Every structure is written in C-alpha cells, then in structure tokens.
Coordinates of C-alpha atoms and ligand atoms in Angstrom, one line a residue:
M2 CA 0.0 0.0 0.0
S3 CA 1.2 3.5 -0.8
D4 CA -0.1 7.1 -0.5
R5 CA -1.2 7.1 3.1
E6 CA -3.4 10.0 3.7
H7 CA -2.7 11.0 7.2
E8 CA -5.5 13.4 8.0
P9 CA -8.6 11.4 9.0
Y10 CA -11.9 12.0 7.2
D11 CA -14.9 12.6 9.4
V12 CA -16.8 10.1 7.3
V13 CA -15.7 7.5 4.8
G14 CA -18.5 5.6 3.0
I15 CA -17.9 2.2 1.6
G16 CA -20.1 1.6 -1.5
F17 CA -21.9 4.3 -3.4
G18 CA -25.3 3.0 -4.3
P19 CA -28.5 4.9 -3.4
S20 CA -27.9 4.6 0.4
N21 CA -24.6 6.3 0.6
L22 CA -25.5 8.7 -2.2
S23 CA -28.4 9.8 0.0
L24 CA -26.0 10.2 2.9
A25 CA -23.6 12.3 0.7
I26 CA -26.5 14.6 -0.1
A27 CA -27.6 14.8 3.6
L28 CA -24.0 15.9 4.5
E29 CA -23.9 18.3 1.5
E30 CA -27.2 19.8 2.8
Y31 CA -25.6 20.4 6.2
R32 CA -22.9 22.3 4.4
T33 CA -25.3 24.4 2.2
H34 CA -27.3 25.3 5.3
G35 CA -24.1 26.9 6.6
L36 CA -23.6 24.1 9.2
E37 CA -20.7 21.8 9.6
N38 CA -18.7 23.4 6.7
D39 CA -15.5 21.6 7.6
L40 CA -17.0 18.1 7.9
S41 CA -14.9 16.0 5.5
A42 CA -16.3 13.0 3.6
L43 CA -15.1 10.6 1.0
F44 CA -17.0 7.7 -0.6
F45 CA -15.4 4.6 -2.3
E46 CA -17.2 2.7 -5.0
R47 CA -15.8 -0.3 -6.7
Q48 CA -17.7 0.1 -10.0
S49 CA -15.9 2.4 -12.5
S50 CA -18.9 4.7 -12.6
F51 CA -22.3 5.0 -10.9
G52 CA -24.6 2.0 -11.5
W53 CA -27.7 0.8 -9.6
H54 CA -28.4 -2.9 -10.4
R55 CA -27.5 -2.1 -14.0
N56 CA -27.9 -5.7 -15.1
M57 CA -31.6 -5.6 -14.2
L58 CA -32.4 -2.4 -16.1
L59 CA -34.9 -4.3 -18.2
P60 CA -36.9 -2.3 -20.7
S61 CA -40.3 -2.2 -19.0
A62 CA -39.3 -2.7 -15.4
T63 CA -40.8 -0.2 -13.0
M64 CA -39.9 1.0 -9.6
Q65 CA -41.4 -0.7 -6.6
I66 CA -41.7 2.4 -4.6
S67 CA -43.4 5.8 -5.2
F68 CA -41.1 8.5 -6.7
L69 CA -41.7 10.4 -3.5
K70 CA -39.5 7.9 -1.7
D71 CA -36.5 9.3 -3.5
L72 CA -33.0 10.1 -2.0
V73 CA -34.3 13.1 0.0
T74 CA -37.9 14.0 0.1
F75 CA -39.0 12.2 3.3
R76 CA -36.0 13.9 5.1
N77 CA -36.2 17.3 3.4
P78 CA -39.2 17.9 1.1
T79 CA -37.6 21.2 0.0
S80 CA -34.3 19.6 -1.2
S81 CA -33.0 20.4 -4.6
F82 CA -32.0 16.7 -5.0
S83 CA -35.5 15.4 -5.2
F84 CA -37.0 13.4 -8.1
I85 CA -39.3 16.3 -8.8
A86 CA -36.3 18.7 -9.0
Y87 CA -34.7 16.2 -11.4
L88 CA -37.8 16.1 -13.6
H89 CA -37.9 19.9 -13.5
A90 CA -34.2 20.1 -14.5
S91 CA -34.9 17.6 -17.3
G92 CA -37.9 19.6 -18.6
R93 CA -40.2 16.6 -18.1
L94 CA -42.2 17.7 -15.0
P95 CA -45.5 18.4 -16.8
Q96 CA -45.3 15.2 -18.9
F97 CA -44.5 13.1 -15.8
A98 CA -47.6 14.6 -14.1
N99 CA -49.8 13.9 -17.1
N100 CA -48.7 10.3 -16.9
Q101 CA -50.5 10.0 -13.5
D102 CA -48.1 7.2 -12.3
F103 CA -46.3 7.1 -9.0
F104 CA -44.0 4.4 -10.2
P105 CA -41.4 5.5 -12.8
T106 CA -39.4 3.0 -14.8
R107 CA -36.2 1.8 -13.3
Q108 CA -34.4 3.3 -16.2
E109 CA -35.8 6.8 -15.5
F110 CA -35.0 6.4 -11.7
H111 CA -31.5 5.4 -12.7
Q112 CA -31.1 8.6 -14.7
Y113 CA -32.3 10.5 -11.6
L114 CA -29.7 8.8 -9.5
E115 CA -27.0 9.6 -12.0
W116 CA -28.1 13.2 -12.1
A117 CA -27.9 13.4 -8.3
Q118 CA -24.5 11.6 -8.0
A119 CA -23.0 14.0 -10.6
R120 CA -23.6 16.9 -8.1
V121 CA -21.6 15.3 -5.3
A122 CA -19.1 13.3 -7.5
D123 CA -16.1 15.3 -6.2
R124 CA -16.5 13.3 -2.9
V125 CA -16.6 9.9 -4.6
A126 CA -13.7 7.7 -5.7
Y127 CA -15.0 5.3 -8.4
G128 CA -13.0 2.2 -9.3
S129 CA -12.0 1.9 -5.7
E130 CA -12.7 -1.2 -3.6
V131 CA -12.3 -1.1 0.1
T132 CA -10.6 -4.4 1.1
S133 CA -10.2 -4.0 4.8
I134 CA -10.9 -1.9 7.8
R135 CA -8.6 -2.1 10.8
L136 CA -7.5 -0.1 13.9
P137 CA -4.3 1.9 13.6
P138 CA -2.2 2.3 16.7
P139 CA -4.2 4.6 19.0
T140 CA -3.2 8.3 19.3
V141 CA -4.5 8.2 23.0
P142 CA -3.4 5.0 24.7
G143 CA -6.4 2.7 25.3
L144 CA -8.7 4.7 23.0
S145 CA -9.4 4.1 19.3
D146 CA -10.6 7.2 17.7
R147 CA -10.0 6.3 14.0
L148 CA -10.3 3.5 11.6
R149 CA -7.8 2.7 8.8
L150 CA -9.2 1.5 5.4
E151 CA -7.2 -0.2 2.7
V152 CA -8.5 0.6 -0.8
T153 CA -7.6 -1.1 -4.1
D154 CA -7.8 0.6 -7.4
T155 CA -9.9 -1.8 -9.5
T156 CA -8.3 -0.6 -12.8
D157 CA -4.6 -0.7 -12.1
G158 CA -4.5 -2.7 -8.8
G159 CA -2.8 0.3 -7.0
G160 CA -3.4 0.8 -3.3
R161 CA -4.4 3.7 -1.1
V162 CA -4.8 3.9 2.7
V163 CA -7.2 6.4 4.4
D164 CA -8.1 7.0 8.0
A165 CA -11.7 7.9 9.1
R166 CA -13.4 8.8 12.3
N167 CA -16.5 7.1 11.1
V168 CA -17.2 4.6 8.3
V169 CA -20.6 4.0 6.8
I170 CA -20.8 0.5 5.3
S171 CA -23.3 0.2 2.5
T172 CA -22.0 -2.5 0.2
G173 CA -25.5 -3.9 -0.8
L174 CA -27.0 -7.3 -1.1
A175 CA -25.0 -10.4 -2.0
P176 CA -26.3 -12.6 -4.8
R177 CA -27.5 -16.1 -3.6
M178 CA -27.2 -19.2 -5.8
P179 CA -28.9 -22.5 -5.2
E180 CA -26.7 -24.8 -3.2
G181 CA -24.0 -26.5 -5.2
T182 CA -24.6 -24.3 -8.3
E183 CA -21.7 -22.3 -9.7
R184 CA -22.0 -19.3 -12.0
D185 CA -20.3 -19.4 -15.4
E186 CA -20.9 -18.2 -18.9
R187 CA -24.2 -20.3 -19.2
V188 CA -25.3 -20.3 -15.6
W189 CA -26.1 -16.8 -14.4
H190 CA -27.4 -15.1 -11.3
S191 CA -30.1 -12.5 -12.0
S192 CA -27.7 -9.8 -10.9
E193 CA -25.6 -10.5 -14.0
L194 CA -28.4 -10.9 -16.5
L195 CA -27.9 -8.2 -19.1
E196 CA -24.1 -8.4 -19.1
K197 CA -24.1 -12.2 -19.7
F198 CA -27.1 -12.1 -22.0
H199 CA -25.4 -9.6 -24.3
R200 CA -22.2 -11.7 -24.4
M201 CA -24.2 -14.5 -26.1
D202 CA -25.4 -14.9 -29.7
P203 CA -29.2 -14.9 -29.2
R204 CA -29.5 -17.6 -31.9
E205 CA -27.6 -19.9 -29.6
L206 CA -30.2 -19.5 -26.9
R207 CA -33.0 -21.8 -28.0
R208 CA -33.8 -23.3 -24.6
V209 CA -33.6 -21.1 -21.5
A210 CA -34.8 -21.6 -17.9
V211 CA -35.4 -19.1 -15.1
V212 CA -35.4 -20.2 -11.5
G213 CA -37.4 -18.5 -8.8
A214 CA -40.8 -16.9 -8.1
G215 CA -39.7 -13.4 -7.0
Q216 CA -39.8 -10.1 -8.9
S217 CA -36.5 -10.8 -10.6
A218 CA -37.6 -14.2 -11.9
A219 CA -40.9 -12.9 -13.3
E220 CA -39.3 -9.9 -15.0
I221 CA -36.5 -12.0 -16.5
T222 CA -38.9 -14.6 -17.8
R223 CA -40.9 -11.9 -19.5
F224 CA -37.7 -10.4 -20.9
L225 CA -36.3 -13.6 -22.3
Y226 CA -39.7 -14.6 -23.8
D227 CA -39.9 -11.3 -25.6
E228 CA -36.2 -11.1 -26.6
L229 CA -35.9 -14.7 -27.8
P230 CA -39.0 -15.3 -30.0
H231 CA -37.5 -18.5 -31.3
A232 CA -36.7 -20.0 -27.8
Q233 CA -38.4 -22.3 -25.4
V234 CA -38.6 -20.6 -22.0
W235 CA -39.0 -22.6 -18.7
A236 CA -40.0 -20.9 -15.5
V237 CA -39.0 -23.0 -12.5
V238 CA -41.4 -21.8 -9.9
P239 CA -41.2 -23.3 -6.3
S240 CA -44.7 -22.2 -5.4
Y241 CA -48.0 -23.1 -7.2
G242 CA -47.6 -19.9 -9.2
Y243 CA -46.2 -16.3 -8.9
S244 CA -47.9 -14.6 -6.0
L245 CA -48.8 -10.9 -5.6
A246 CA -46.6 -8.4 -3.8
D247 CA -48.8 -6.7 -1.3
D248 CA -48.5 -3.0 -1.8
S249 CA -51.9 -2.1 -0.5
P250 CA -52.0 1.1 1.7
F251 CA -52.3 -0.4 5.2
A252 CA -49.7 -3.1 4.6
N253 CA -47.4 -0.5 3.0
Q254 CA -47.2 1.2 6.4
V255 CA -44.5 -1.3 7.3
F256 CA -42.2 0.8 5.1
D257 CA -43.0 4.1 6.8
P258 CA -40.3 5.8 8.8
G259 CA -42.2 5.3 12.0
A260 CA -42.3 1.6 11.5
V261 CA -38.5 1.5 12.2
D262 CA -39.2 2.7 15.8
D263 CA -42.0 0.2 16.2
Y264 CA -39.6 -2.6 15.1
Y265 CA -36.5 -1.4 16.9
F266 CA -38.2 -0.7 20.2
G267 CA -40.7 -3.5 19.9
T268 CA -40.7 -6.9 21.6
E269 CA -39.6 -10.1 20.0
Q270 CA -43.3 -10.8 19.4
T271 CA -43.8 -7.5 17.6
R272 CA -40.8 -8.1 15.4
E273 CA -42.0 -11.6 14.6
A274 CA -45.4 -10.3 13.6
F275 CA -43.8 -7.9 11.1
W276 CA -42.2 -10.8 9.4
R277 CA -45.1 -13.3 9.7
Y278 CA -47.7 -10.9 8.4
H279 CA -45.7 -8.8 6.0
R280 CA -43.0 -10.8 4.4
N281 CA -45.2 -10.9 1.3
T282 CA -44.7 -7.2 0.8
N283 CA -41.2 -7.9 -0.6
Y284 CA -39.9 -11.5 -0.7
S285 CA -40.8 -14.1 -3.3
V286 CA -43.6 -12.0 -4.6
V287 CA -44.3 -10.2 -7.9
D288 CA -46.0 -7.0 -9.0
D289 CA -49.5 -7.4 -10.3
E290 CA -48.7 -5.9 -13.7
V291 CA -45.9 -8.4 -14.4
I292 CA -48.0 -11.4 -13.3
R293 CA -50.8 -10.4 -15.6
D294 CA -48.4 -9.7 -18.4
L295 CA -47.0 -13.2 -18.1
Y296 CA -50.3 -14.9 -17.7
R297 CA -51.6 -13.2 -20.8
R298 CA -48.7 -14.6 -22.8
A299 CA -49.3 -18.1 -21.5
Y300 CA -53.1 -17.8 -22.3
D301 CA -52.4 -16.4 -25.8
E302 CA -50.3 -19.5 -26.5
E303 CA -53.2 -21.8 -25.4
V304 CA -55.5 -19.9 -27.8
R305 CA -52.9 -20.3 -30.6
G306 CA -52.1 -23.9 -29.6
A307 CA -48.4 -23.2 -29.8
R308 CA -46.6 -23.4 -26.5
R309 CA -43.1 -22.2 -25.7
L310 CA -43.6 -20.7 -22.3
H311 CA -43.5 -23.5 -19.8
I312 CA -44.3 -22.8 -16.1
L313 CA -43.1 -25.6 -14.0
N314 CA -44.8 -25.1 -10.7
L315 CA -44.0 -26.7 -7.4
T316 CA -40.5 -27.2 -8.7
R317 CA -37.1 -26.5 -7.3
I318 CA -33.7 -27.0 -8.8
T319 CA -31.4 -29.3 -7.0
G320 CA -28.3 -29.2 -9.1
V321 CA -26.6 -28.4 -12.5
K322 CA -24.2 -30.4 -14.6
R323 CA -22.1 -28.5 -17.0
S324 CA -20.1 -29.7 -20.0
G325 CA -19.0 -27.4 -22.8
A326 CA -22.2 -25.7 -24.1
E327 CA -24.4 -28.3 -22.4
T328 CA -26.2 -27.5 -19.2
R329 CA -28.3 -30.2 -17.5
V330 CA -30.5 -29.0 -14.7
S331 CA -31.8 -31.4 -12.0
L332 CA -35.3 -30.6 -10.8
Q333 CA -37.4 -31.8 -7.9
V334 CA -41.1 -31.6 -9.0
G335 CA -44.4 -31.7 -7.3
P336 CA -45.5 -33.0 -3.9
D337 CA -43.8 -36.3 -4.5
N338 CA -40.4 -34.6 -5.2
E339 CA -40.2 -36.4 -8.5
V340 CA -36.8 -36.0 -10.1
R341 CA -36.5 -34.7 -13.6
E342 CA -33.8 -33.3 -15.8
L343 CA -33.9 -30.3 -18.2
D344 CA -31.3 -29.5 -20.9
V345 CA -30.9 -25.8 -21.5
D346 CA -28.6 -23.4 -23.3
A347 CA -28.6 -20.9 -20.4
L348 CA -29.9 -21.0 -16.9
V349 CA -30.8 -17.9 -14.9
C350 CA -31.0 -18.3 -11.1
A351 CA -33.2 -15.5 -9.9
T352 CA -32.8 -17.1 -6.5
G353 CA -32.5 -13.9 -4.4
Y354 CA -29.9 -12.3 -2.2
N355 CA -28.3 -12.6 1.2
A356 CA -28.4 -9.5 3.4
M357 CA -25.3 -7.3 3.5
E358 CA -22.7 -8.9 5.7
P359 CA -19.8 -6.7 6.8
T360 CA -17.8 -9.3 8.7
G361 CA -15.3 -9.9 5.9
L362 CA -14.5 -6.2 5.7
L363 CA -14.2 -5.8 9.4
G364 CA -11.7 -8.6 9.8
D365 CA -9.9 -8.4 13.2
L366 CA -12.0 -5.3 14.1
D367 CA -15.0 -7.7 14.4
R368 CA -13.9 -8.6 17.9
H369 CA -14.7 -5.0 19.0
C370 CA -18.2 -5.3 17.6
L371 CA -20.8 -6.7 20.0
R372 CA -23.3 -9.4 19.0
D373 CA -26.6 -10.5 20.4
E374 CA -27.3 -14.0 21.8
T375 CA -28.0 -15.3 18.3
G376 CA -24.7 -14.0 16.9
R377 CA -26.0 -11.0 15.0
Y378 CA -24.5 -7.5 15.4
R379 CA -26.0 -5.3 18.0
V380 CA -26.9 -2.0 16.4
E381 CA -27.9 1.3 17.9
R382 CA -31.0 3.1 16.8
D383 CA -28.7 5.5 14.8
Y384 CA -27.4 2.4 12.8
R385 CA -24.0 2.3 14.6
I386 CA -22.7 -1.1 15.5
V387 CA -22.4 -1.4 19.3
T388 CA -18.7 -1.5 20.0
G389 CA -16.6 -1.9 23.2
P390 CA -16.0 1.3 25.3
E391 CA -12.4 1.6 23.9
M392 CA -13.9 2.5 20.4
R393 CA -14.6 6.2 19.9
C394 CA -14.9 5.8 16.2
G395 CA -18.2 4.9 14.6
I396 CA -19.1 2.0 12.3
Y397 CA -22.5 2.6 10.8
L398 CA -24.5 0.2 8.6
Q399 CA -26.8 1.0 5.7
G400 CA -28.1 -2.5 5.1
G401 CA -27.8 -5.7 7.1
T402 CA -30.0 -4.4 9.9
E403 CA -33.2 -6.3 9.2
H404 CA -32.9 -8.0 12.6
T405 CA -32.8 -4.6 14.4
H406 CA -34.5 -2.0 12.2
G407 CA -36.9 -4.1 10.1
L408 CA -37.9 -4.6 6.5
T409 CA -36.7 -1.4 5.0
S410 CA -33.0 -2.3 5.8
S411 CA -32.3 -3.4 2.2
L412 CA -34.8 -1.2 0.5
L413 CA -35.1 2.4 -0.7
S414 CA -38.3 3.3 1.2
N415 CA -36.5 4.7 4.2
T416 CA -33.2 5.7 2.7
A417 CA -33.7 9.4 2.9
V418 CA -34.7 9.4 6.6
R419 CA -32.1 6.8 7.5
S420 CA -29.2 8.6 5.9
G421 CA -30.4 11.8 7.6
E422 CA -30.4 10.1 11.0
I423 CA -26.8 8.8 10.3
A424 CA -25.6 12.3 9.3
D425 CA -27.3 13.7 12.5
S426 CA -25.6 11.1 14.6
I427 CA -22.1 11.7 13.1
V428 CA -22.5 15.5 13.6
A429 CA -23.8 15.1 17.1
R430 CA -21.0 12.8 18.2
R431 CA -18.4 15.1 16.6
S432 CA -19.7 18.0 18.7
G433 CA -20.0 15.8 21.7
H434 CA -23.7 16.3 22.3
N435 CA -27.1 15.4 20.9
A436 CA -27.4 18.1 18.3
E437 CA -30.8 19.4 17.5
R438 CA -31.8 18.5 14.0
A439 CA -30.9 21.5 11.9
I440 CA -32.7 20.3 8.8
P441 CA -35.9 18.3 8.8
T442 CA -35.4 14.6 8.9
K443 CA -38.8 13.1 9.0
V444 CA -42.1 13.6 7.4
G445 CA -44.9 14.1 9.9
G446 CA -42.4 14.8 12.7
D447 CA -41.0 12.3 15.2
S448 CA -43.2 9.3 16.0
H449 CA -43.2 7.4 19.2
Ligands
FDA71 P1 -26.5 -1.1 -3.6 O1 -26.4 -2.6 -3.7 O2 -27.4 -0.4 -4.5 O3 -25.1 -0.4 -3.6 C1 -24.0 -1.0 -3.0 C2 -22.7 -0.5 -3.7 O4 -21.6 -0.9 -3.0 C3 -22.6 -1.1 -5.1 O5 -22.5 -0.1 -6.0 C4 -21.3 -1.9 -5.0 O6 -20.6 -1.9 -6.2 C5 -20.5 -1.2 -3.9 N1 -19.6 -2.0 -3.1 C6 -19.8 -3.3 -2.6 N2 -18.6 -3.7 -2.0 C7 -17.8 -2.7 -2.0 C8 -16.4 -2.5 -1.5 N3 -15.8 -3.4 -0.8 N4 -15.8 -1.3 -1.8 C9 -16.4 -0.3 -2.6 N5 -17.6 -0.5 -3.1 C10 -18.3 -1.6 -2.8 N6 -35.8 -1.5 -3.4 C11 -36.8 -0.6 -3.3 O7 -37.1 -0.1 -2.3 N7 -37.5 -0.3 -4.5 C12 -37.1 -0.8 -5.7 O8 -37.7 -0.4 -6.7 C13 -36.1 -1.7 -5.8 N8 -35.7 -2.3 -6.9 C14 -34.7 -3.2 -7.0 C15 -34.4 -3.8 -8.2 C16 -33.4 -4.8 -8.2 C17 -33.1 -5.5 -9.5 C18 -32.8 -5.2 -7.1 C19 -31.8 -6.4 -7.1 C20 -33.1 -4.6 -5.8 C21 -34.0 -3.6 -5.8 N9 -34.4 -3.0 -4.6 C22 -35.4 -2.1 -4.6 C23 -33.6 -3.3 -3.4 C24 -32.2 -2.7 -3.4 O9 -31.4 -3.3 -2.3 C25 -32.2 -1.2 -3.2 O10 -32.8 -0.6 -4.3 C26 -30.8 -0.5 -3.2 O11 -29.9 -1.0 -4.2 C27 -30.1 -0.4 -1.9 O12 -29.1 0.6 -2.0 P2 -27.6 0.4 -1.4 O13 -26.9 1.6 -1.7 O14 -27.8 0.0 0.1 O15 -27.0 -0.9 -2.1
NAP72 P1 -36.5 -13.1 -3.9 O1 -37.7 -12.3 -3.8 O2 -35.7 -13.5 -2.7 O3 -36.9 -14.4 -4.7 C1 -36.0 -15.5 -4.8 C2 -36.8 -16.7 -5.4 O4 -36.0 -17.8 -5.7 C3 -37.9 -17.2 -4.4 O5 -39.1 -17.5 -5.0 C4 -37.2 -18.5 -3.9 O6 -38.2 -19.5 -3.5 C5 -36.6 -19.0 -5.2 N1 -35.6 -20.0 -5.0 C6 -34.5 -20.0 -4.3 N2 -33.8 -21.2 -4.4 C7 -34.5 -21.9 -5.3 C8 -34.4 -23.2 -5.9 N3 -33.3 -24.0 -5.5 N4 -35.3 -23.7 -6.8 C9 -36.3 -22.9 -7.1 N5 -36.5 -21.7 -6.6 C10 -35.6 -21.2 -5.7 O7 -35.4 -12.4 -4.9 P2 -35.6 -11.3 -6.1 O8 -36.8 -11.7 -6.9 O9 -34.3 -11.2 -6.7 O10 -36.0 -10.0 -5.3 C11 -35.0 -9.4 -4.4 C12 -35.3 -7.9 -4.2 O11 -35.1 -7.2 -5.4 C13 -36.7 -7.7 -3.7 O12 -36.7 -6.6 -2.8 C14 -37.4 -7.2 -5.0 O13 -38.6 -6.5 -4.8 C15 -36.3 -6.5 -5.7 N6 -36.5 -6.4 -7.1 C16 -37.1 -5.2 -7.6 C17 -37.3 -5.1 -9.0 C18 -37.9 -3.8 -9.5 O14 -37.8 -2.8 -8.8 N7 -38.5 -3.7 -10.7 C19 -36.8 -6.1 -9.9 C20 -36.3 -7.2 -9.3 C21 -36.1 -7.3 -7.9 P3 -38.2 -19.9 -1.9 O15 -38.5 -18.6 -1.2 O16 -39.3 -20.9 -1.8 O17 -36.8 -20.4 -1.6

C-alpha cells in the first residue's frame, strides 16, 4: 500500500449505491445550510462509474416504490436533490404529471440517481474497492478514535490507505445461488443478467430456464420470452404460481419511517409479527402488472395452440451439470419430489440475495463489535454497531439491519430518513452532544 493519507476524514462511505448517495446529499445539505462546513467525507465505490443494479435495467421494469421515496424528500421535502427537482431540470415535469403514475421505470429512476450523483461526484472515488478496515495504533493510549481503510484501485491494482473517524458501510445485497450451483458463462445469477445475455449470440439461446418466483424471476422470464421469440422458456417456480406483492395502503405502512421505531423498540413478538404478516410485501412476490403480463402470454399461447412458455410449478432446482455448451438442470417436481432433468442453453438463477454482511471487511476489528445471543450484530438506533468502550470511532450500517430495524433495511423506502439520521448522529457525536436536528429529517415529525 502507498499514498497514506494522514488526515482522517470525518466520514468514509464504503459503497456508493443509493444509500450512501443519499448520505452524501444529507451531508452536503448540512454544508449548504451553513452548518458543519468543515466536515470531510469521501466515498469509495468499486464500480468504475455510478450504477444501480444495471444488469436488471430491463426495458419495462418499473420502480417498486413511489417516486416520493427518492433520495431526500422524506427527510427534506424542499431539497434540490428530489426526483421532482430532477424532472424539472430535465424539462419533463408536466409530462410526468400527465402520466399519472407514482412508479417511474427503473431506467428513469437510474437517470435520476446519475443526475444526483454528478452533483456530489467530487466526494466519490470510483473504481476503488475497500478491502479491509482495521484499527491503527491509537493516538491516545487505550482509545481508538480512528479507523484505517485499505482501498484497491480496480483498474490498475494500485493501493491507497485512508483514515476515518466514522465509516458507513453500504455494500449492498450479496447474490445467492442454489446450493452447489456455480456461476459461469451459461449459468447466471439474475444480478448478472444483461451483461451475460449480451455476451451470447441470441441464436444460440434456443432453450432457457429461469429459476425463482420473485420479482427478478418474473421480470426475466418476460424479458427472455420477448427477446428470444424462437426460444423455449421454462420458469422453474417453487410455489404453485407467482404470488402478488402486497403494496396495498395499510400493509405498505411497514415501510413508513415510524415503523422503524416500532420494530426497533418492539418486543420479539412485535418483530416476529412484522415478518409473519408482511414478508409478502417484498420476498418471493411479484407486482400485479408483471404477473398479468406473463399470464396473458401463456393464455395467448393456449389460444394459438403453440406453447413455448412452460411454467413448471411446485418445482425447485437441486443441481446443475455443465459440460461445454451443455447445461443439464436437475429438478425436484411436485408434492412427491419427482426427479426430472432439463437441458438448456442458459440457466438464470433469480434465487435472491443474502443480506449485507460486513464481517469480511471488518476482519480483526470484528472482535470489538458486540453481538446478540444469536450472533447478530448489536446495532444502535442510529445504525451504529455497538462496540466496546475503547472504540470512539463509529461503524455505521446502511443495510444488514433487518434484525434490528426491520424490513426497510435493504430497500429504498426509508433511505432518505435513515441517511439523515446517520448524518445527524455523526455530527452530534463530533460536537459531543445530541445536536438538535438542523434540517428536517422526518415527514410528519417524530413518531413514538
Ligand atoms: P446497492 O447494492 O445499490 O449499492 C452498494 C454498492 O456498494 C454497489 O454499487 C457496490 O458496487 C458497492 N460495493 C460493494 N462492496 C464494495 C467495496 N468493498 N468497496 C467499494 N464499493 C463496494 N428496493 C426498493 O425499495 N425499491 C425498488 O424499486 C427496488 N428495486 C430493486 C431492483 C433490483 C433489480 C434489485 C436487485 C433490488 C431492488 N431494490 C429495490 C432493493 C435494493 O437493495 C435497493 O434498491 C438499493 O440497491 C439499496 O441501495 P444500497 O446503496 O444500500 O445498495
Ligand atoms: P427473492 O424475492 O428473494 O426471490 C427468490 C426466489 O428464488 C424465491 O421465489 C425462492 O423461493 C426462489 N428459489 C431459491 N432457491 C430456489 C431453488 N433451488 N429452486 C427454485 N426456486 C428457488 O429475490 P428477487 O426476486 O431477486 O428480489 C430481491 C429484491 O429485489 C426484492 O426486494 C425485490 O422487490 C427487488 N427487485 C425489484 C425489482 C424492481 O424494482 N423492478 C426487480 C427485481 C427485484 P423460496 O422462497 O421458496 O426459496
């Protein structure tokens, strides 16, 4: 490692997806309000430029949250970084309003995110992967007031070392493959879809299969069916059929900022109820529009008597054998777990994600981070990992806090408010007291 930068940053963010972008804006708004002008921040992102799940930017995919749940509005409705401000700057505000739709396409939301990141890009190092965080020798014996990060340049392999008083880890979800299934040029996880799809000659893709019954699986099945009009498309669906994502108004309250307090300060029983009753707002469920679109295609085929969309329900994959261009998928079908095999030219595993897991990055530092009786990190309400008393520096999590803060942990719904709370906490700890909130952080004021 070279180029040690001795002066510690007040905040170093690891990962620059929507969560840390929202934090960068919250910190920027402290500055533009004439507060905390000297608070230094730097964000590291391993991708060479901004990108939000680029491989799933499918032509007709829409957002799963209202445009009002953008990077800022729920924290600061007057922010110049809102989705509405972006539409105004793009000259599309009247057209958007005429469209009467709360749910923009993912492509449009991506353009919004790119527009927002360009305005804080001087605080972001792209092509920079943080590989470890550790404690440097303390400046005051017995007290650790800074963290040291090792960063690798993803283009030339060069290194950089920076110190920080606080780190905010926001490295995102980790793709999950079925057990024993390895990714390669013909076996893809949904997170790699467009990149791997475009590497292939579509004429070679005559038989494709998509595994899973979540939003990714349904969108990909529709995409492949439309892009490959000559191909047989199998959907390997573990349930009896795709089920609806509940986004009805009362259920949607689980994503409100106030629900974080209900979850965090609730009992084990309350938390369990959140999951038991409301898991179907997000996991293994699909938006109504996509379900109907797929069903319409299947029905049209029945009318025409020509079937190439095959929905294999009550089916799971149990293994994959690869040899050259051959891919043989083992399936377990139906209530009797009948074993079947399917030969395909490409297999897409839309089998979901594991929550963000910072243990690898934390390395040795992990022993200073306290865990609960089931081995999960203990996390303060302000998203800081609970550490031993010797640690004066802060390790904050944006993601990986479903067990403490609830369902919004991996989603965008609460990003604006959460990053505002983290910014407030960093500022308050720097000045050694609980600072009054200088800029609004919640819609509807504090709840509970
Ligand atoms: P995100 O994963 O976006 O960003 C993490 C970043 O960290 C990445 O850019 C990564 O490259 C970088 N990184 C990782 N390790 C690093 C390291 N060691 N050093 C440097 N950089 C590193 N939710 C929702 O509420 N509404 C929605 O509409 C959708 N839509 C949606 C579509 C698809 C296809 C998926 C897979 C998921 C969603 N989600 C969603 C959920 C999703 O988690 C959410 O939209 C955000 O991506 C969360 O933002 P983050 O910044 O936390 O993670
Ligand atoms: P997901 O909801 O976790 O779904 C994964 C699916 O894979 C589940 O149906 C799971 O079934 C199935 N599965 C796992 N292993 C399997 C196996 N061996 N055989 C057959 N099926 C198997 O994951 P996701 O669809 O990727 O969604 C993740 C997040 O991204 C969600 O928040 C979603 O809303 C979001 N997303 C948003 C958009 C958008 O904004 N347009 C697009 C895509 C995704 P079991 O549960 O039975 O294991």
